[in-house]
Amino acid sequence: MAFEASFLLWIQENLRCSFLSSILVPYTMLGNFGQIWIAFIIFLFIFPKTRKAGLLTLIAFFASWLLNEYGLKLLVNRTRPFLQISELTSLVPAPYGSSFPSGHSATSFACALAILLTTNKKIGIPALCLSFVMAFSRLYVGVHYPTDVLAGIAFGSLIGFLVVFIAKKVPAKKQKENKNDKNESPENP
């Protein structure tokens, strides 16, 4: 806890500046209610080739949000750092809920990983870069501890991976079942 507090204070004292704040504060606010990822999902739904990626990203988004907000955050119930570290100033209004894990980071990485695994690198790598910036912004504005963000990254990545993994397994299983049904039919001795 002391190291995490020191790290956040180091960011506040050494990295915060008007230029970065003018970028990272509005950007972190785009993570509220997942606006940035909803925009990404809408973009994916526009093009027929990326609609499946859009659907899987939407599933990853909601799975991450629900499990994080109504599961992990309630179980851990960690206080926000700016409420415990007197020298730390939050640059955004006090977020709703507890601190661990970072919901912005979890949702961002769930969506980015789903996008990366279901689209080409021209879409997936920028999505992943945006999620890293989102995770860092949560530290920059002072609303999460580093372990909150790391846990959010790990949790969201797991959700994104599982959604895509399961989606790939289901069609393969159905194809195998259909093939077995055809082989067992009386018309095919």
PDB file of C-alpha atoms in Angstrom:
ATOM      1  CA  MET A   1       0.000   0.000   0.000  1.00  0.00           C
ATOM      2  CA  ALA A   2       2.840   2.416   0.802  1.00  0.00           C
ATOM      3  CA  PHE A   3       4.486   1.728  -2.561  1.00  0.00           C
ATOM      4  CA  GLU A   4       1.211   2.265  -4.390  1.00  0.00           C
ATOM      5  CA  ALA A   5       0.614   5.545  -2.581  1.00  0.00           C
ATOM      6  CA  SER A   6       4.154   6.666  -3.391  1.00  0.00           C
ATOM      7  CA  PHE A   7       3.675   5.750  -7.034  1.00  0.00           C
ATOM      8  CA  LEU A   8       0.455   7.761  -7.321  1.00  0.00           C
ATOM      9  CA  LEU A   9       2.056  10.744  -5.609  1.00  0.00           C
ATOM     10  CA  TRP A  10       5.037  10.456  -7.968  1.00  0.00           C
ATOM     11  CA  ILE A  11       2.660  10.619 -10.945  1.00  0.00           C
ATOM     12  CA  GLN A  12       0.926  13.618  -9.409  1.00  0.00           C
ATOM     13  CA  GLU A  13       4.178  15.464  -8.727  1.00  0.00           C
ATOM     14  CA  ASN A  14       6.172  14.514 -11.833  1.00  0.00           C
ATOM     15  CA  LEU A  15       3.812  13.732 -14.689  1.00  0.00           C
ATOM     16  CA  ARG A  16       0.725  15.852 -14.175  1.00  0.00           C
ATOM     17  CA  CYS A  17       0.764  18.938 -16.346  1.00  0.00           C
ATOM     18  CA  SER A  18      -1.823  21.026 -18.150  1.00  0.00           C
ATOM     19  CA  PHE A  19      -1.037  19.404 -21.522  1.00  0.00           C
ATOM     20  CA  LEU A  20      -1.474  15.798 -20.323  1.00  0.00           C
ATOM     21  CA  SER A  21      -4.458  16.742 -18.172  1.00  0.00           C
ATOM     22  CA  SER A  22      -6.177  18.317 -21.179  1.00  0.00           C
ATOM     23  CA  ILE A  23      -5.930  14.930 -22.925  1.00  0.00           C
ATOM     24  CA  LEU A  24      -6.218  12.329 -20.157  1.00  0.00           C
ATOM     25  CA  VAL A  25      -9.010  13.857 -18.084  1.00  0.00           C
ATOM     26  CA  PRO A  26     -11.528  14.012 -20.974  1.00  0.00           C
ATOM     27  CA  TYR A  27     -10.277  10.649 -22.242  1.00  0.00           C
ATOM     28  CA  THR A  28     -10.815   8.917 -18.900  1.00  0.00           C
ATOM     29  CA  MET A  29     -14.327  10.391 -18.815  1.00  0.00           C
ATOM     30  CA  LEU A  30     -15.028   8.619 -22.135  1.00  0.00           C
ATOM     31  CA  GLY A  31     -14.659   5.397 -20.187  1.00  0.00           C
ATOM     32  CA  ASN A  32     -17.598   6.342 -17.972  1.00  0.00           C
ATOM     33  CA  PHE A  33     -20.484   4.116 -19.022  1.00  0.00           C
ATOM     34  CA  GLY A  34     -18.139   2.706 -21.695  1.00  0.00           C
ATOM     35  CA  GLN A  35     -18.826   5.450 -24.246  1.00  0.00           C
ATOM     36  CA  ILE A  36     -15.556   4.930 -26.105  1.00  0.00           C
ATOM     37  CA  TRP A  37     -16.161   1.189 -26.447  1.00  0.00           C
ATOM     38  CA  ILE A  38     -19.792   1.609 -27.389  1.00  0.00           C
ATOM     39  CA  ALA A  39     -18.615   3.891 -30.213  1.00  0.00           C
ATOM     40  CA  PHE A  40     -16.101   1.211 -31.251  1.00  0.00           C
ATOM     41  CA  ILE A  41     -18.831  -1.455 -31.203  1.00  0.00           C
ATOM     42  CA  ILE A  42     -21.138   0.700 -33.343  1.00  0.00           C
ATOM     43  CA  PHE A  43     -18.256   1.191 -35.795  1.00  0.00           C
ATOM     44  CA  LEU A  44     -17.757  -2.593 -35.978  1.00  0.00           C
ATOM     45  CA  PHE A  45     -21.474  -3.176 -36.613  1.00  0.00           C
ATOM     46  CA  ILE A  46     -21.443  -0.807 -39.611  1.00  0.00           C
ATOM     47  CA  PHE A  47     -19.352  -3.127 -41.781  1.00  0.00           C
ATOM     48  CA  PRO A  48     -20.538  -6.671 -42.599  1.00  0.00           C
ATOM     49  CA  LYS A  49     -17.011  -8.114 -42.236  1.00  0.00           C
ATOM     50  CA  THR A  50     -16.703  -6.872 -38.628  1.00  0.00           C
ATOM     51  CA  ARG A  51     -20.236  -7.472 -37.344  1.00  0.00           C
ATOM     52  CA  LYS A  52     -19.298 -10.707 -35.601  1.00  0.00           C
ATOM     53  CA  ALA A  53     -16.385  -8.865 -33.968  1.00  0.00           C
ATOM     54  CA  GLY A  54     -18.852  -6.168 -32.898  1.00  0.00           C
ATOM     55  CA  LEU A  55     -21.173  -8.745 -31.343  1.00  0.00           C
ATOM     56  CA  LEU A  56     -18.348 -10.482 -29.462  1.00  0.00           C
ATOM     57  CA  THR A  57     -16.996  -7.123 -28.285  1.00  0.00           C
ATOM     58  CA  LEU A  58     -20.474  -6.200 -27.046  1.00  0.00           C
ATOM     59  CA  ILE A  59     -20.696  -9.490 -25.131  1.00  0.00           C
ATOM     60  CA  ALA A  60     -17.204  -8.943 -23.664  1.00  0.00           C
ATOM     61  CA  PHE A  61     -18.181  -5.392 -22.694  1.00  0.00           C
ATOM     62  CA  PHE A  62     -21.297  -6.458 -20.789  1.00  0.00           C
ATOM     63  CA  ALA A  63     -19.704  -9.559 -19.242  1.00  0.00           C
ATOM     64  CA  SER A  64     -16.778  -7.524 -17.936  1.00  0.00           C
ATOM     65  CA  TRP A  65     -18.990  -4.720 -16.655  1.00  0.00           C
ATOM     66  CA  LEU A  66     -21.489  -6.999 -14.908  1.00  0.00           C
ATOM     67  CA  LEU A  67     -18.934  -9.312 -13.299  1.00  0.00           C
ATOM     68  CA  ASN A  68     -16.759  -6.407 -12.241  1.00  0.00           C
ATOM     69  CA  GLU A  69     -19.396  -4.013 -10.908  1.00  0.00           C
ATOM     70  CA  TYR A  70     -21.711  -6.594  -9.343  1.00  0.00           C
ATOM     71  CA  GLY A  71     -19.111  -9.178  -8.356  1.00  0.00           C
ATOM     72  CA  LEU A  72     -15.500  -8.275  -7.714  1.00  0.00           C
ATOM     73  CA  LYS A  73     -16.018  -4.665  -6.630  1.00  0.00           C
ATOM     74  CA  LEU A  74     -18.666  -5.696  -4.094  1.00  0.00           C
ATOM     75  CA  LEU A  75     -16.515  -8.524  -2.743  1.00  0.00           C
ATOM     76  CA  VAL A  76     -13.329  -6.485  -2.325  1.00  0.00           C
ATOM     77  CA  ASN A  77     -14.880  -3.076  -1.533  1.00  0.00           C
ATOM     78  CA  ARG A  78     -11.578  -1.162  -1.596  1.00  0.00           C
ATOM     79  CA  THR A  79     -11.625   2.563  -0.819  1.00  0.00           C
ATOM     80  CA  ARG A  80     -10.500   4.958  -3.567  1.00  0.00           C
ATOM     81  CA  PRO A  81      -6.920   6.209  -3.154  1.00  0.00           C
ATOM     82  CA  PHE A  82      -7.762   9.916  -3.100  1.00  0.00           C
ATOM     83  CA  LEU A  83      -9.932   9.218  -0.043  1.00  0.00           C
ATOM     84  CA  GLN A  84      -7.054   7.537   1.808  1.00  0.00           C
ATOM     85  CA  ILE A  85      -3.997   9.475   0.664  1.00  0.00           C
ATOM     86  CA  SER A  86      -4.406  13.009   1.946  1.00  0.00           C
ATOM     87  CA  GLU A  87      -1.854  14.504  -0.474  1.00  0.00           C
ATOM     88  CA  LEU A  88      -3.472  12.928  -3.559  1.00  0.00           C
ATOM     89  CA  THR A  89      -5.898  15.034  -5.536  1.00  0.00           C
ATOM     90  CA  SER A  90      -8.442  13.497  -7.884  1.00  0.00           C
ATOM     91  CA  LEU A  91      -8.779  15.312 -11.200  1.00  0.00           C
ATOM     92  CA  VAL A  92     -12.294  13.982 -11.831  1.00  0.00           C
ATOM     93  CA  PRO A  93     -15.473  13.876  -9.752  1.00  0.00           C
ATOM     94  CA  ALA A  94     -15.545  11.013  -7.261  1.00  0.00           C
ATOM     95  CA  PRO A  95     -16.444   7.832  -9.176  1.00  0.00           C
ATOM     96  CA  TYR A  96     -19.264   5.595  -8.040  1.00  0.00           C
ATOM     97  CA  GLY A  97     -18.340   2.340  -6.340  1.00  0.00           C
ATOM     98  CA  SER A  98     -15.197   0.890  -4.906  1.00  0.00           C
ATOM     99  CA  SER A  99     -11.703   0.956  -6.329  1.00  0.00           C
ATOM    100  CA  PHE A 100     -10.719  -2.696  -6.927  1.00  0.00           C
ATOM    101  CA  PRO A 101     -10.520  -3.673  -9.720  1.00  0.00           C
ATOM    102  CA  SER A 102     -10.585  -0.765 -12.139  1.00  0.00           C
ATOM    103  CA  GLY A 103     -13.775  -1.061 -14.168  1.00  0.00           C
ATOM    104  CA  HIS A 104     -12.469   1.254 -16.868  1.00  0.00           C
ATOM    105  CA  SER A 105      -9.375  -0.918 -17.278  1.00  0.00           C
ATOM    106  CA  ALA A 106     -11.326  -4.186 -17.189  1.00  0.00           C
ATOM    107  CA  THR A 107     -13.897  -3.098 -19.739  1.00  0.00           C
ATOM    108  CA  SER A 108     -11.249  -1.551 -21.978  1.00  0.00           C
ATOM    109  CA  PHE A 109      -9.128  -4.683 -22.063  1.00  0.00           C
ATOM    110  CA  ALA A 110     -12.120  -7.007 -22.469  1.00  0.00           C
ATOM    111  CA  CYS A 111     -13.206  -5.022 -25.522  1.00  0.00           C
ATOM    112  CA  ALA A 112      -9.717  -4.476 -26.912  1.00  0.00           C
ATOM    113  CA  LEU A 113      -8.797  -8.138 -26.655  1.00  0.00           C
ATOM    114  CA  ALA A 114     -12.073  -9.205 -28.281  1.00  0.00           C
ATOM    115  CA  ILE A 115     -11.398  -6.732 -31.095  1.00  0.00           C
ATOM    116  CA  LEU A 116      -7.757  -7.816 -31.453  1.00  0.00           C
ATOM    117  CA  LEU A 117      -8.681 -11.510 -31.633  1.00  0.00           C
ATOM    118  CA  THR A 118     -11.546 -11.066 -34.118  1.00  0.00           C
ATOM    119  CA  THR A 119     -10.356  -8.358 -36.498  1.00  0.00           C
ATOM    120  CA  ASN A 120      -7.177  -7.408 -38.290  1.00  0.00           C
ATOM    121  CA  LYS A 121      -4.216  -5.645 -36.702  1.00  0.00           C
ATOM    122  CA  LYS A 122      -5.205  -2.285 -38.220  1.00  0.00           C
ATOM    123  CA  ILE A 123      -8.209  -2.250 -35.876  1.00  0.00           C
ATOM    124  CA  GLY A 124      -6.993  -4.454 -33.038  1.00  0.00           C
ATOM    125  CA  ILE A 125      -3.705  -2.758 -32.234  1.00  0.00           C
ATOM    126  CA  PRO A 126      -5.200   0.768 -31.975  1.00  0.00           C
ATOM    127  CA  ALA A 127      -7.927  -0.676 -29.715  1.00  0.00           C
ATOM    128  CA  LEU A 128      -5.264  -2.218 -27.495  1.00  0.00           C
ATOM    129  CA  CYS A 129      -3.319   1.062 -27.406  1.00  0.00           C
ATOM    130  CA  LEU A 130      -6.492   2.926 -26.403  1.00  0.00           C
ATOM    131  CA  SER A 131      -7.035   0.469 -23.555  1.00  0.00           C
ATOM    132  CA  PHE A 132      -3.489   1.000 -22.238  1.00  0.00           C
ATOM    133  CA  VAL A 133      -4.034   4.767 -22.293  1.00  0.00           C
ATOM    134  CA  MET A 134      -7.356   4.288 -20.475  1.00  0.00           C
ATOM    135  CA  ALA A 135      -5.674   2.177 -17.787  1.00  0.00           C
ATOM    136  CA  PHE A 136      -2.916   4.744 -17.294  1.00  0.00           C
ATOM    137  CA  SER A 137      -5.446   7.589 -17.191  1.00  0.00           C
ATOM    138  CA  ARG A 138      -7.066   6.015 -14.119  1.00  0.00           C
ATOM    139  CA  LEU A 139      -3.753   6.320 -12.270  1.00  0.00           C
ATOM    140  CA  TYR A 140      -3.089   9.778 -13.670  1.00  0.00           C
ATOM    141  CA  VAL A 141      -6.386  11.215 -12.427  1.00  0.00           C
ATOM    142  CA  GLY A 142      -5.893   9.576  -9.013  1.00  0.00           C
ATOM    143  CA  VAL A 143      -8.943   7.333  -8.759  1.00  0.00           C
ATOM    144  CA  HIS A 144      -7.242   3.905  -8.694  1.00  0.00           C
ATOM    145  CA  TYR A 145      -4.275   2.208  -7.125  1.00  0.00           C
ATOM    146  CA  PRO A 146      -1.808   0.486  -9.477  1.00  0.00           C
ATOM    147  CA  THR A 147      -3.030  -2.953  -8.336  1.00  0.00           C
ATOM    148  CA  ASP A 148      -6.614  -1.921  -9.156  1.00  0.00           C
ATOM    149  CA  VAL A 149      -5.528  -1.172 -12.704  1.00  0.00           C
ATOM    150  CA  LEU A 150      -3.389  -4.309 -13.051  1.00  0.00           C
ATOM    151  CA  ALA A 151      -6.241  -6.468 -11.764  1.00  0.00           C
ATOM    152  CA  GLY A 152      -8.623  -4.732 -14.171  1.00  0.00           C
ATOM    153  CA  ILE A 153      -6.252  -5.407 -17.075  1.00  0.00           C
ATOM    154  CA  ALA A 154      -5.924  -9.094 -16.115  1.00  0.00           C
ATOM    155  CA  PHE A 155      -9.650  -9.575 -15.481  1.00  0.00           C
ATOM    156  CA  GLY A 156     -10.734  -7.768 -18.640  1.00  0.00           C
ATOM    157  CA  SER A 157      -8.179  -9.618 -20.770  1.00  0.00           C
ATOM    158  CA  LEU A 158      -9.443 -12.925 -19.405  1.00  0.00           C
ATOM    159  CA  ILE A 159     -13.058 -11.996 -20.187  1.00  0.00           C
ATOM    160  CA  GLY A 160     -12.187 -10.844 -23.717  1.00  0.00           C
ATOM    161  CA  PHE A 161     -10.206 -14.016 -24.381  1.00  0.00           C
ATOM    162  CA  LEU A 162     -12.922 -16.308 -22.973  1.00  0.00           C
ATOM    163  CA  VAL A 163     -15.699 -14.673 -24.995  1.00  0.00           C
ATOM    164  CA  VAL A 164     -13.777 -15.162 -28.242  1.00  0.00           C
ATOM    165  CA  PHE A 165     -12.591 -18.666 -27.260  1.00  0.00           C
ATOM    166  CA  ILE A 166     -16.126 -19.825 -26.439  1.00  0.00           C
ATOM    167  CA  ALA A 167     -17.515 -18.238 -29.612  1.00  0.00           C
ATOM    168  CA  LYS A 168     -14.984 -20.163 -31.697  1.00  0.00           C
ATOM    169  CA  LYS A 169     -15.688 -23.446 -29.885  1.00  0.00           C
ATOM    170  CA  VAL A 170     -19.475 -23.330 -30.264  1.00  0.00           C
ATOM    171  CA  PRO A 171     -19.540 -23.290 -34.110  1.00  0.00           C
ATOM    172  CA  ALA A 172     -16.827 -25.968 -34.236  1.00  0.00           C
ATOM    173  CA  LYS A 173     -18.867 -28.168 -31.887  1.00  0.00           C
ATOM    174  CA  LYS A 174     -22.040 -27.655 -33.952  1.00  0.00           C
ATOM    175  CA  GLN A 175     -20.195 -28.511 -37.166  1.00  0.00           C
ATOM    176  CA  LYS A 176     -18.856 -31.685 -35.553  1.00  0.00           C
ATOM    177  CA  GLU A 177     -22.362 -32.634 -34.335  1.00  0.00           C
ATOM    178  CA  ASN A 178     -23.837 -31.974 -37.809  1.00  0.00           C
ATOM    179  CA  LYS A 179     -21.118 -34.111 -39.390  1.00  0.00           C
ATOM    180  CA  ASN A 180     -21.814 -36.937 -36.929  1.00  0.00           C
ATOM    181  CA  ASP A 181     -25.568 -36.666 -37.599  1.00  0.00           C
ATOM    182  CA  LYS A 182     -24.972 -37.020 -41.363  1.00  0.00           C
ATOM    183  CA  ASN A 183     -22.698 -40.031 -40.858  1.00  0.00           C
ATOM    184  CA  GLU A 184     -25.251 -41.776 -38.636  1.00  0.00           C
ATOM    185  CA  SER A 185     -28.251 -41.200 -40.894  1.00  0.00           C
ATOM    186  CA  PRO A 186     -29.735 -44.339 -42.552  1.00  0.00           C
ATOM    187  CA  GLU A 187     -29.132 -42.877 -46.002  1.00  0.00           C
ATOM    188  CA  ASN A 188     -25.357 -42.990 -45.422  1.00  0.00           C
ATOM    189  CA  PRO A 189     -24.473 -46.618 -44.613  1.00  0.00           C
TER     190      PRO A 189
END
